[in-house]
mmCIF file of C-alpha atoms and ligand atoms in Angstrom:
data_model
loop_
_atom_site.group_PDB
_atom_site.id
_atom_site.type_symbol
_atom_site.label_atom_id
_atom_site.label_comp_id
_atom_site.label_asym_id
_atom_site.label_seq_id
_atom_site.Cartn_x
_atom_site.Cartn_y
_atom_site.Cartn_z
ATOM 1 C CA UNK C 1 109.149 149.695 221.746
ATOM 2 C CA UNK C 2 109.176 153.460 223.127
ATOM 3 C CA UNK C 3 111.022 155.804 221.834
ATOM 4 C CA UNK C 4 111.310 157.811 224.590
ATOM 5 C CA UNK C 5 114.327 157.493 226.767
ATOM 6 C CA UNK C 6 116.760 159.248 229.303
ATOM 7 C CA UNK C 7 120.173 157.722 227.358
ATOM 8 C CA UNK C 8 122.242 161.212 226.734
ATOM 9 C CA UNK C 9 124.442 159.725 224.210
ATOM 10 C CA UNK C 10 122.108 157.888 222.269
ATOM 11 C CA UNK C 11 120.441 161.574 221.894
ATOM 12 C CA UNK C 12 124.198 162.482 220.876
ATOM 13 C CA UNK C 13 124.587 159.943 218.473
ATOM 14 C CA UNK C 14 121.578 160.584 216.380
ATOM 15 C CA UNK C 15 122.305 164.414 216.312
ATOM 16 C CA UNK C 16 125.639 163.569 215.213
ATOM 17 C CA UNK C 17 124.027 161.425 212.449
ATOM 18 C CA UNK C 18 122.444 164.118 210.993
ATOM 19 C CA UNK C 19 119.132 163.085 212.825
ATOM 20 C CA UNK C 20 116.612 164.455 214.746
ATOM 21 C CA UNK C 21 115.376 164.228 218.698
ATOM 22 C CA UNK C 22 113.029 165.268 220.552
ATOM 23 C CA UNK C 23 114.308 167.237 223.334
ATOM 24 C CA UNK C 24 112.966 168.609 227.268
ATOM 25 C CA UNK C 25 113.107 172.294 227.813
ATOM 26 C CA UNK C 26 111.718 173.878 230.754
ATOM 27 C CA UNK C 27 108.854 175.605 228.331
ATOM 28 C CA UNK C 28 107.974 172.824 225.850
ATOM 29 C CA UNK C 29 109.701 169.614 224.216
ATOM 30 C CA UNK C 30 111.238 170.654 221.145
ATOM 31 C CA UNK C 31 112.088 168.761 217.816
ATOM 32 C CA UNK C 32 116.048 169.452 217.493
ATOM 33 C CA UNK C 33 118.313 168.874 215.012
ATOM 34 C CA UNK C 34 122.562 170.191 214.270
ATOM 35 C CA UNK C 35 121.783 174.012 212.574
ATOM 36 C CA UNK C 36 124.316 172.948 210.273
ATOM 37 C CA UNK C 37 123.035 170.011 209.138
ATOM 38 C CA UNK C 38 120.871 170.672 206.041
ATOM 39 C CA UNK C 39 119.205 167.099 206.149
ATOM 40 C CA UNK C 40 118.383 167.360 210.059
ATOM 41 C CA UNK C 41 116.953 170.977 209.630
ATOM 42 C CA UNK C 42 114.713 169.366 206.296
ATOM 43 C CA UNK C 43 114.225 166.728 208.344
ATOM 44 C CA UNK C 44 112.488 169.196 211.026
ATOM 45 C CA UNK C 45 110.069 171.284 208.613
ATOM 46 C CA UNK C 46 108.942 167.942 206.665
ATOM 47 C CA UNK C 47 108.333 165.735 210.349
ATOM 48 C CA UNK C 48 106.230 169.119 211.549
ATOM 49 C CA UNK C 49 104.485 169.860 208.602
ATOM 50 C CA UNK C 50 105.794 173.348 209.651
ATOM 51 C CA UNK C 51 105.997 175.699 206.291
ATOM 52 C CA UNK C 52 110.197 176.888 205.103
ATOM 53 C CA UNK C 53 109.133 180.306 205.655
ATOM 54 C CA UNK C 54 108.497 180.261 209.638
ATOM 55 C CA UNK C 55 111.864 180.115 211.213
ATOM 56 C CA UNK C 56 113.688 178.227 214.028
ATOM 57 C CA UNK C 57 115.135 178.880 217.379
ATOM 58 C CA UNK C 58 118.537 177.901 217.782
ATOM 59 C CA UNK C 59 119.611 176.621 221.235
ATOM 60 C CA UNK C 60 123.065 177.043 222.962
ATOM 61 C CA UNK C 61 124.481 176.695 226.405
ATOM 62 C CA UNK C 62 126.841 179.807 226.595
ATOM 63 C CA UNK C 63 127.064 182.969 225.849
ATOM 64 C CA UNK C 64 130.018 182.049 223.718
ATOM 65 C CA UNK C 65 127.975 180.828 221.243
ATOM 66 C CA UNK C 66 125.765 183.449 220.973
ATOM 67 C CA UNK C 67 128.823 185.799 220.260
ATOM 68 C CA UNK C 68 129.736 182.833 217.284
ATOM 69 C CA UNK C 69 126.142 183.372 216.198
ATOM 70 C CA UNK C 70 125.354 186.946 215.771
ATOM 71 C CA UNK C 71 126.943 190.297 214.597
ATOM 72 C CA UNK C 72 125.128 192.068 216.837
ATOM 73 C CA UNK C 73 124.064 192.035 220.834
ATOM 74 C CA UNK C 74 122.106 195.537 221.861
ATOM 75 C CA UNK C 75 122.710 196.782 225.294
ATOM 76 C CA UNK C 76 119.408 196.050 226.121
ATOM 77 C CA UNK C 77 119.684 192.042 224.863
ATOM 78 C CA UNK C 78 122.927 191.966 226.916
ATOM 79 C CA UNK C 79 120.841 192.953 229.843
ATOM 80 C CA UNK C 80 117.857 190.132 229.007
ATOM 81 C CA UNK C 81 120.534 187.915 228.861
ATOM 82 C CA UNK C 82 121.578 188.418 232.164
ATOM 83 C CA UNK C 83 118.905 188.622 233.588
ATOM 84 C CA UNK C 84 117.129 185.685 232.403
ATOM 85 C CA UNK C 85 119.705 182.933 230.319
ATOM 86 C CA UNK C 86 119.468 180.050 230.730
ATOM 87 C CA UNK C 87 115.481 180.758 230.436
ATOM 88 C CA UNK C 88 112.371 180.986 228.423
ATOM 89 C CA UNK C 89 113.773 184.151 226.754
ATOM 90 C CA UNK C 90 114.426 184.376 223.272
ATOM 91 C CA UNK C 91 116.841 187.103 221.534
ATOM 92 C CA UNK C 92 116.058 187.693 217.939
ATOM 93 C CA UNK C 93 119.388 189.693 216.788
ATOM 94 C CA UNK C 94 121.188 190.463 213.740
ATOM 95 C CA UNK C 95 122.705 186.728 212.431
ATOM 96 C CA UNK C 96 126.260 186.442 211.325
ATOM 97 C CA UNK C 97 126.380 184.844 207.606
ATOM 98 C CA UNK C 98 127.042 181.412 209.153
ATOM 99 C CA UNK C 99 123.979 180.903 210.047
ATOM 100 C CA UNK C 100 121.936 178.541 207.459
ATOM 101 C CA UNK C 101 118.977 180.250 205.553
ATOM 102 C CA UNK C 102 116.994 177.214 206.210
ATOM 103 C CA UNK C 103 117.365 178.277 209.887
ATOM 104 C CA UNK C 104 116.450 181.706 209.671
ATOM 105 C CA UNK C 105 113.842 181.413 206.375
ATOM 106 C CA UNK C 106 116.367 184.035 204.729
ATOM 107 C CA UNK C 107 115.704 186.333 207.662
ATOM 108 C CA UNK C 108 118.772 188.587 208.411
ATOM 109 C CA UNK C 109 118.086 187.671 211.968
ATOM 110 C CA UNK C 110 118.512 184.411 214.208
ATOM 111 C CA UNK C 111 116.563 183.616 217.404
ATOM 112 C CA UNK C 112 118.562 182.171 219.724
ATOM 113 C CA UNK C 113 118.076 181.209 223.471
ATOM 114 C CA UNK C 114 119.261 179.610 226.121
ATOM 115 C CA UNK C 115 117.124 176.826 228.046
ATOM 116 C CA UNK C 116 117.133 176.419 231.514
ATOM 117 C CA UNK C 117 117.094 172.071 231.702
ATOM 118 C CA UNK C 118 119.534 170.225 233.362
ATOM 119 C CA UNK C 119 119.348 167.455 230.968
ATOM 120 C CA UNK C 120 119.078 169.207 227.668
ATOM 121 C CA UNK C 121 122.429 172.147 228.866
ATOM 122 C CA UNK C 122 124.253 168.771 228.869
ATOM 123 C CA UNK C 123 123.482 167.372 225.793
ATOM 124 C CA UNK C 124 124.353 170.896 224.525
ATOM 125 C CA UNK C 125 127.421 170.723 226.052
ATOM 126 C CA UNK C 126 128.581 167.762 224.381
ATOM 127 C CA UNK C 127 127.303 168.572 221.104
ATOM 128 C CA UNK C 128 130.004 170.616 218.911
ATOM 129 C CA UNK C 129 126.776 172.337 217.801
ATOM 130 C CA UNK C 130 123.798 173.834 219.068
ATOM 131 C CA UNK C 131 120.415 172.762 217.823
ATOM 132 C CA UNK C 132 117.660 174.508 216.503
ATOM 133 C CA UNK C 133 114.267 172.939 217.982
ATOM 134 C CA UNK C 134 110.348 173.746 217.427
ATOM 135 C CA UNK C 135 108.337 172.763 219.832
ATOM 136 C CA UNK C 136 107.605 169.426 218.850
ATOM 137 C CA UNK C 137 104.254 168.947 217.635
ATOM 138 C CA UNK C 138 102.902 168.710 214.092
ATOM 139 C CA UNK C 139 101.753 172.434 212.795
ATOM 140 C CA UNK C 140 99.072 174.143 214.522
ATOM 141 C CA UNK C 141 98.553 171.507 217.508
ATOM 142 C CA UNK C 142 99.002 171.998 221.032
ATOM 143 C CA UNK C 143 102.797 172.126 222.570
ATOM 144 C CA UNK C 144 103.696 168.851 224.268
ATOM 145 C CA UNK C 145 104.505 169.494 227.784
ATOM 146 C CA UNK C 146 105.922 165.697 228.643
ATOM 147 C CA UNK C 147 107.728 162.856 226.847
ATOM 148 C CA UNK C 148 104.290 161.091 226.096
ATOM 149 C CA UNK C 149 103.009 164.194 224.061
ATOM 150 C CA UNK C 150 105.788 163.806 221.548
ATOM 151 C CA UNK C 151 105.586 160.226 221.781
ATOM 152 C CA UNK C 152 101.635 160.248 220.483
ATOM 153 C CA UNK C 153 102.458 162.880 218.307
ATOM 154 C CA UNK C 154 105.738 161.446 216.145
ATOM 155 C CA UNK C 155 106.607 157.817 217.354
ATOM 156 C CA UNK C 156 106.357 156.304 213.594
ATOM 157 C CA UNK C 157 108.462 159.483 212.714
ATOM 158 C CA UNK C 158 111.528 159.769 215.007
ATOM 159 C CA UNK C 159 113.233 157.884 217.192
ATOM 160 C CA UNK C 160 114.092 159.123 220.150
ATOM 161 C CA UNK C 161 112.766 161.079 222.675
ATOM 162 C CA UNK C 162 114.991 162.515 225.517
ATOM 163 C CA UNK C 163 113.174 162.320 228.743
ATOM 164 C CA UNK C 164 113.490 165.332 230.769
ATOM 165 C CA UNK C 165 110.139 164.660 232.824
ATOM 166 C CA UNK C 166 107.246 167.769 233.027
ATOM 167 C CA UNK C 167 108.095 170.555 231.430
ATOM 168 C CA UNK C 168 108.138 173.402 234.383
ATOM 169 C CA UNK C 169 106.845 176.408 233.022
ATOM 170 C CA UNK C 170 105.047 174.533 230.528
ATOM 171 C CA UNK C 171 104.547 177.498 228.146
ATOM 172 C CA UNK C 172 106.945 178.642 225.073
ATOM 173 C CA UNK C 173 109.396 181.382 225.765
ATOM 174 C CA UNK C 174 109.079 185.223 225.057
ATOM 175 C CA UNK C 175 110.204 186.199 222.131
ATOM 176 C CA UNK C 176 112.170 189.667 222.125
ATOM 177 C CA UNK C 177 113.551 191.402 218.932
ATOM 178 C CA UNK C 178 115.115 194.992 218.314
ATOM 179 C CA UNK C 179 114.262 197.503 215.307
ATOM 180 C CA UNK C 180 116.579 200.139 215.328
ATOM 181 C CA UNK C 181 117.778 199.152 218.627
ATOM 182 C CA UNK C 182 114.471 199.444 220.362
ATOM 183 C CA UNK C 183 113.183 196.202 222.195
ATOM 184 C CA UNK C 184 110.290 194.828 220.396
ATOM 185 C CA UNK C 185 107.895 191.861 222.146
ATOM 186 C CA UNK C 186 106.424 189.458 219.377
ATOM 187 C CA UNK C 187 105.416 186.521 221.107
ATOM 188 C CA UNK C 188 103.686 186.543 224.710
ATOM 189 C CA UNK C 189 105.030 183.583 226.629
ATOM 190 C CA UNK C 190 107.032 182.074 230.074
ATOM 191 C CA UNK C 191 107.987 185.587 231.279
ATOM 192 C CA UNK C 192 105.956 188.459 232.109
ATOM 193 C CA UNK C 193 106.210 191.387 230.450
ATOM 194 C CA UNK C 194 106.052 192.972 233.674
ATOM 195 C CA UNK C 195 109.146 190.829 234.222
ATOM 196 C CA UNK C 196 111.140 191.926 230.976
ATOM 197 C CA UNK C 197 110.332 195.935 231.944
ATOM 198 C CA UNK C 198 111.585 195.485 235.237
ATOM 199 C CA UNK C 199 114.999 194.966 233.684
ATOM 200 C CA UNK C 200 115.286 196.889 230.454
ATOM 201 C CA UNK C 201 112.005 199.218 230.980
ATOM 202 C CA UNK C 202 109.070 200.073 228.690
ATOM 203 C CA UNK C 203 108.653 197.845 225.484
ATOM 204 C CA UNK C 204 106.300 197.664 222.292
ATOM 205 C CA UNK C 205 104.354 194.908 221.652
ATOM 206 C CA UNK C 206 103.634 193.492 218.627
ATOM 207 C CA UNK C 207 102.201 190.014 219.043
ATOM 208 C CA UNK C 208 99.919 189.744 216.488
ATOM 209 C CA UNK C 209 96.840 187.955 216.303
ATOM 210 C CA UNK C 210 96.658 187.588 212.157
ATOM 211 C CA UNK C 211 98.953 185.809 210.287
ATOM 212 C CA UNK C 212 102.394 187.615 210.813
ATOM 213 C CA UNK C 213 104.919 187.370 207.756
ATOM 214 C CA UNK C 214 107.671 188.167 210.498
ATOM 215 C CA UNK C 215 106.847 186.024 213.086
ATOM 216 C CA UNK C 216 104.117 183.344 211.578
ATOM 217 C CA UNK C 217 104.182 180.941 214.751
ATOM 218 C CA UNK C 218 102.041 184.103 215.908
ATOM 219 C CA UNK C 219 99.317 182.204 213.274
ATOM 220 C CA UNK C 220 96.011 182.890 214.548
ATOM 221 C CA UNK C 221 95.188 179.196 214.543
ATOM 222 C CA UNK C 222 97.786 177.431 216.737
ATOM 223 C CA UNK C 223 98.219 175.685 219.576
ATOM 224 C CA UNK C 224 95.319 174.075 219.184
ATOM 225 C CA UNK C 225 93.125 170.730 220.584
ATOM 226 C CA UNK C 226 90.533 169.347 218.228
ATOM 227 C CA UNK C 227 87.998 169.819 220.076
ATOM 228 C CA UNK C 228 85.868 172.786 219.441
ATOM 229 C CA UNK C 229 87.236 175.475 221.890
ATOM 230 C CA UNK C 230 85.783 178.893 223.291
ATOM 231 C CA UNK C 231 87.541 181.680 225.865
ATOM 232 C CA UNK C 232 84.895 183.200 227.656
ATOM 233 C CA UNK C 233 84.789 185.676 230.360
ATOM 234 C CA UNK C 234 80.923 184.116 232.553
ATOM 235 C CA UNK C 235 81.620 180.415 231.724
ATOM 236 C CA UNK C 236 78.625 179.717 233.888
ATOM 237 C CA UNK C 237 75.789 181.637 231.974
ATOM 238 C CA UNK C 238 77.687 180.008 228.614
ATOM 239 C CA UNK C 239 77.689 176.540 229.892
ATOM 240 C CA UNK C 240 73.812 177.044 230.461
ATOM 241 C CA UNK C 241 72.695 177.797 226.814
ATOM 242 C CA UNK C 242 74.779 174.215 226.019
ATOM 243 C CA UNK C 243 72.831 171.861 228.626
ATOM 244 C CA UNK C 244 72.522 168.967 226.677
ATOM 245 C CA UNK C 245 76.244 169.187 225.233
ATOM 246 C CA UNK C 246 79.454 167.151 226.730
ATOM 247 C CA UNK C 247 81.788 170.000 228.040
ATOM 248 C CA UNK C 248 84.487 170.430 229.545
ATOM 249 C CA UNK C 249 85.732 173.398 231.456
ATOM 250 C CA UNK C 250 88.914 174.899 232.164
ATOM 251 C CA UNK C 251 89.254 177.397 235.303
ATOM 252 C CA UNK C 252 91.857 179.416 236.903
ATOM 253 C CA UNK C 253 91.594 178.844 240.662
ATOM 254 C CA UNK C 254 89.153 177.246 242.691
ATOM 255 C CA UNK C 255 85.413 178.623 244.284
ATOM 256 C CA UNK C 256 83.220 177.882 241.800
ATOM 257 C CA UNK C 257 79.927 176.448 241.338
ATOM 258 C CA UNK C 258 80.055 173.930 238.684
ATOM 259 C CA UNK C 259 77.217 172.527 237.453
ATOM 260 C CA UNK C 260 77.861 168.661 238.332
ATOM 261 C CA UNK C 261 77.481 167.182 234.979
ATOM 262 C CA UNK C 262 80.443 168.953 233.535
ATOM 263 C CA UNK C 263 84.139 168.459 233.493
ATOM 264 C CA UNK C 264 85.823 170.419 235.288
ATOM 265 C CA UNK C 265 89.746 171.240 235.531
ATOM 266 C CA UNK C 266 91.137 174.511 237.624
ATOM 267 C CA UNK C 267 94.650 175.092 236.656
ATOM 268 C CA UNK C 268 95.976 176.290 240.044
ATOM 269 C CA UNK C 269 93.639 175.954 243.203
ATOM 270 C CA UNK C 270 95.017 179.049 244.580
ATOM 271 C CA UNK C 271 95.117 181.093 242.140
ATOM 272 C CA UNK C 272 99.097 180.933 241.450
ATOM 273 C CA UNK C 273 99.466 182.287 237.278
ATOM 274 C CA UNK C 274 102.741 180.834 237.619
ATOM 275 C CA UNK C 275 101.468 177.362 238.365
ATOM 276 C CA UNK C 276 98.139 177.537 235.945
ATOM 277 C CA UNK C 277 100.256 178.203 232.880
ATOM 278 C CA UNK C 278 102.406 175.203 233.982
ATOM 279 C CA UNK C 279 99.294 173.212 233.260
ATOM 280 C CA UNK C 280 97.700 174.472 230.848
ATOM 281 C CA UNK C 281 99.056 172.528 228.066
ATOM 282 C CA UNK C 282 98.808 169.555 229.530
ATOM 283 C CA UNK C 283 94.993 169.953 230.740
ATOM 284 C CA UNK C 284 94.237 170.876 226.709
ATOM 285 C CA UNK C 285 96.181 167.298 225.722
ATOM 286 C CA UNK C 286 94.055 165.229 228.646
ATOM 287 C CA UNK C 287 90.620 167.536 227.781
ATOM 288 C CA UNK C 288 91.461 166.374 223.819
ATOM 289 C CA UNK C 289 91.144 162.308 224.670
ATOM 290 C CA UNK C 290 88.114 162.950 226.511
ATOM 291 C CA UNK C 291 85.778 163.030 223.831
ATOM 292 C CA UNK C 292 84.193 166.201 224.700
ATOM 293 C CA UNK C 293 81.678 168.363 222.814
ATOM 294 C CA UNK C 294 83.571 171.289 223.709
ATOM 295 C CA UNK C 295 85.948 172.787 225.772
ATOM 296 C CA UNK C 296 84.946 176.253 227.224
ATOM 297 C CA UNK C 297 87.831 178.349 228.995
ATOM 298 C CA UNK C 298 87.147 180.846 231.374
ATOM 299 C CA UNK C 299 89.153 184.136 230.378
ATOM 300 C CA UNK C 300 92.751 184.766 232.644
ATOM 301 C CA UNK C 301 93.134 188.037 234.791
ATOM 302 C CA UNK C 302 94.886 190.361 232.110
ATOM 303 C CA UNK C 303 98.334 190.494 234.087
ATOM 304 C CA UNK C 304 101.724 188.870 234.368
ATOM 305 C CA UNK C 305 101.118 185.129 232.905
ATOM 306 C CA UNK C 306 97.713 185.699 232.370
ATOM 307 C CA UNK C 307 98.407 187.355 229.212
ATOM 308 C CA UNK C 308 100.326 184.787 227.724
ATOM 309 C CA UNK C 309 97.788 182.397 229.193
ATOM 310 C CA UNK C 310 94.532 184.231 227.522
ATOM 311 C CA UNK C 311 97.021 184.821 224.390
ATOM 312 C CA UNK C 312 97.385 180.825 223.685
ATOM 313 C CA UNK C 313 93.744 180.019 224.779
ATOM 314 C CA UNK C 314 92.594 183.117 222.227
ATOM 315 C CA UNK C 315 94.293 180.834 219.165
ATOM 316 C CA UNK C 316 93.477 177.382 220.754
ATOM 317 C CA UNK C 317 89.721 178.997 220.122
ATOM 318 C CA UNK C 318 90.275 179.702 216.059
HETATM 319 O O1 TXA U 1 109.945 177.793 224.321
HETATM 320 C C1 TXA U 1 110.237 177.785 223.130
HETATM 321 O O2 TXA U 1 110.560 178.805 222.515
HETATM 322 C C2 TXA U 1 110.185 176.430 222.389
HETATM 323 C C3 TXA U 1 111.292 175.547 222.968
HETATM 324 C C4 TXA U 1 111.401 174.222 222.251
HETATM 325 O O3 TXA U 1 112.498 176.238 222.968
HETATM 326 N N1 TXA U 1 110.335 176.601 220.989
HETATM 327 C C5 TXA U 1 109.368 177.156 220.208
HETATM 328 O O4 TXA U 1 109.675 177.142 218.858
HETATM 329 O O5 TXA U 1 108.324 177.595 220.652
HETATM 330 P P1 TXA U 1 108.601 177.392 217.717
HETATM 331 O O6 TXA U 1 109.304 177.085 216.450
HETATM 332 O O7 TXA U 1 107.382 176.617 217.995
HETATM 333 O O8 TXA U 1 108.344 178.913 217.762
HETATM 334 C C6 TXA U 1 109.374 179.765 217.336
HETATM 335 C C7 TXA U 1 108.848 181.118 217.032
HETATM 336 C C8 TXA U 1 108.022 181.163 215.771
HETATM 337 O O9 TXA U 1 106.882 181.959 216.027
HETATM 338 C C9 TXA U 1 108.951 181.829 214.772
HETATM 339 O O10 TXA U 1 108.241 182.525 213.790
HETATM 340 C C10 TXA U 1 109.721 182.761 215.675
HETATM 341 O O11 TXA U 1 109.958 181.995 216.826
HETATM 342 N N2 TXA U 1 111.025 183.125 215.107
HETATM 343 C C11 TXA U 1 112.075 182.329 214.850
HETATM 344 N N3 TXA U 1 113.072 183.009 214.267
HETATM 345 C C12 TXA U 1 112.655 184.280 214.153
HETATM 346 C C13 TXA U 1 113.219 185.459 213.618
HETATM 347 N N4 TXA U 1 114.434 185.481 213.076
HETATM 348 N N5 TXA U 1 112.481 186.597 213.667
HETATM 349 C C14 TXA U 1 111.239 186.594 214.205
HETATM 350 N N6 TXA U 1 110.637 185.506 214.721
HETATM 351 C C15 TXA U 1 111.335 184.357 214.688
HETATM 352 MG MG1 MG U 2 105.433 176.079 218.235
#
């Protein structure tokens, strides 16, 4: 039978029993258990293969519980907050002792955020707790976008999926921090960092590319398909040295000139970033059952959701 269903208080019921389910957000599914259940949150690292030391985000519905959450909310988080909760932001601020190591990998700081899904706010809503969720595939793999992702990835492992449908942005949140009150970006993701300086201006970047004690989702390696994968800016004159190989191509917007023998998907026919990093996930799942040789990318403009696009292809390629 599938585990994947739209019943709300089974979802509740599970949580409540110290369980784990697999939740919709509007970035990614997510794995979620109670943050105050130590079995759930054990439950979470084993399940994901995901090492103690990278931690989780916690999810809430209101501001409320942010305030329970944290000691401290900068000006400039106050203003994110505003601006973009519920949303694919996440706040990493200064946690308040009641937040569980196992959360926060002994970290005196907690990411929190709120998501912007219909279905998940409620559950949230009902739960005395809010949950802390990875996205819900094993370590290193690609994000699942829909129900059936999670469903290949962990149906002898959990047992319940809540259906939300497509994930709408499709890509994981930004993650914002502060160091000595200054607004620090470590992970690339839904919104733009043209978007984020807009609101609380300039703002240092550190989303690294090497293994990252302080952030390690930022893993080279992640995100990932199986099959071999390469970012390159003249996918034509690439494909060409690989004529006898099975590949599989993934553009930005249409007007091309594919050769005919290769597979190609184009994220967003006219050219809408917005739209392409919507799919992308989803296009890396479908390219990954196709038996390819390879799968060659074609490199993102540099701007807005491009970045975060060419960031996530850049480790699907290590
Ligand atoms: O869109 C998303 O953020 C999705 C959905 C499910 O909400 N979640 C997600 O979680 O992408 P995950 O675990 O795959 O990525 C969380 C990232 C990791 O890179 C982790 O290192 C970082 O957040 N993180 C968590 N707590 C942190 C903290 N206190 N300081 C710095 N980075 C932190
Ligand atoms: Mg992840």
């Amino acid at each position: 039978m599938s585990i994947v269903s739209k019943d709300i208080q089974k979802a509740v019921s599970i949580l409540n029993n110290d369980d784990v389910v697999a939740i919709p957000t509007e970035t990614v599914y997510g794995l979620a258990g109670n943050i105050y259940s130590e079995k759930a949150i054990r439950k979470i690292f084993e399940i994901k293969q995901r090492p103690l030391f990278n931690p989780l985000i916690v999810h809430v519905h209101s501001l409320e519980s942010v305030e329970d959450l944290v000691s401290e909310f900068p000006e400039k988080a106050r203003k994110l907050a505003r601006a973009f909760w519920p949303g694919s932001l996440t706040l990493v601020l200064k946690k308040k002792p009641k937040v569980p190591d196992l959360i926060t990998a002994g970290k005196d700081t907690v990411a929190i955020r709120m998501p912007n899904h219909p279905v998940t706010l409620h559950l949230l809503k009902t739960l005395s707790f809010p949950l802390a969720a990875p996205s819900a595939n094993p370590f290193g793999c690609i994000s699942p976008t829909r129900a059936a992702h999670v469903e290949g990835y962990f149906k002898d492992t959990i047992k319940m999926v809540l259906d939300g449908g497509d994930c709408k942005n499709g890509i994981e949140s930004t993650i914002i921090g502060f160091e000595d009150d200054q607004p620090v970006l470590y992970r690339l993701g839904s919104i733009s960092i043209e978007d984020i300086t807009a609101v609380i201006g300039a703002i240092k970047i550190r989303n690294k590319k090497e293994l990252a004690p302080d952030a390690p989702g930022m893993l080279a390696r992640h995100y990932a398909p199986k099959t071999k994968t390469f970012l390159v800016k003249d996918v034509a004159s690439f494909v060409r040295k690989y004529s006898n190989k099975k590949i599989g191509v993934i553009r930005f917007k249409d007007g091309h000139d594919d050769a005919k023998m290769i597979h190609v998907e184009v994220l967003s026919k006219s050219g809408d970033l917005k739209e392409a990093a919507s799919k992308l996930y989803s296009t890396l799942h479908k390219l990954d059952t196709l038996h390819l040789d390879m799968i060659v990318a074609e490199t993102f403009p540099d701007y807005g959701l491009g970045k975060s696009i060419n960031d996530r292809l850049f480790r699907a390629t290590k």
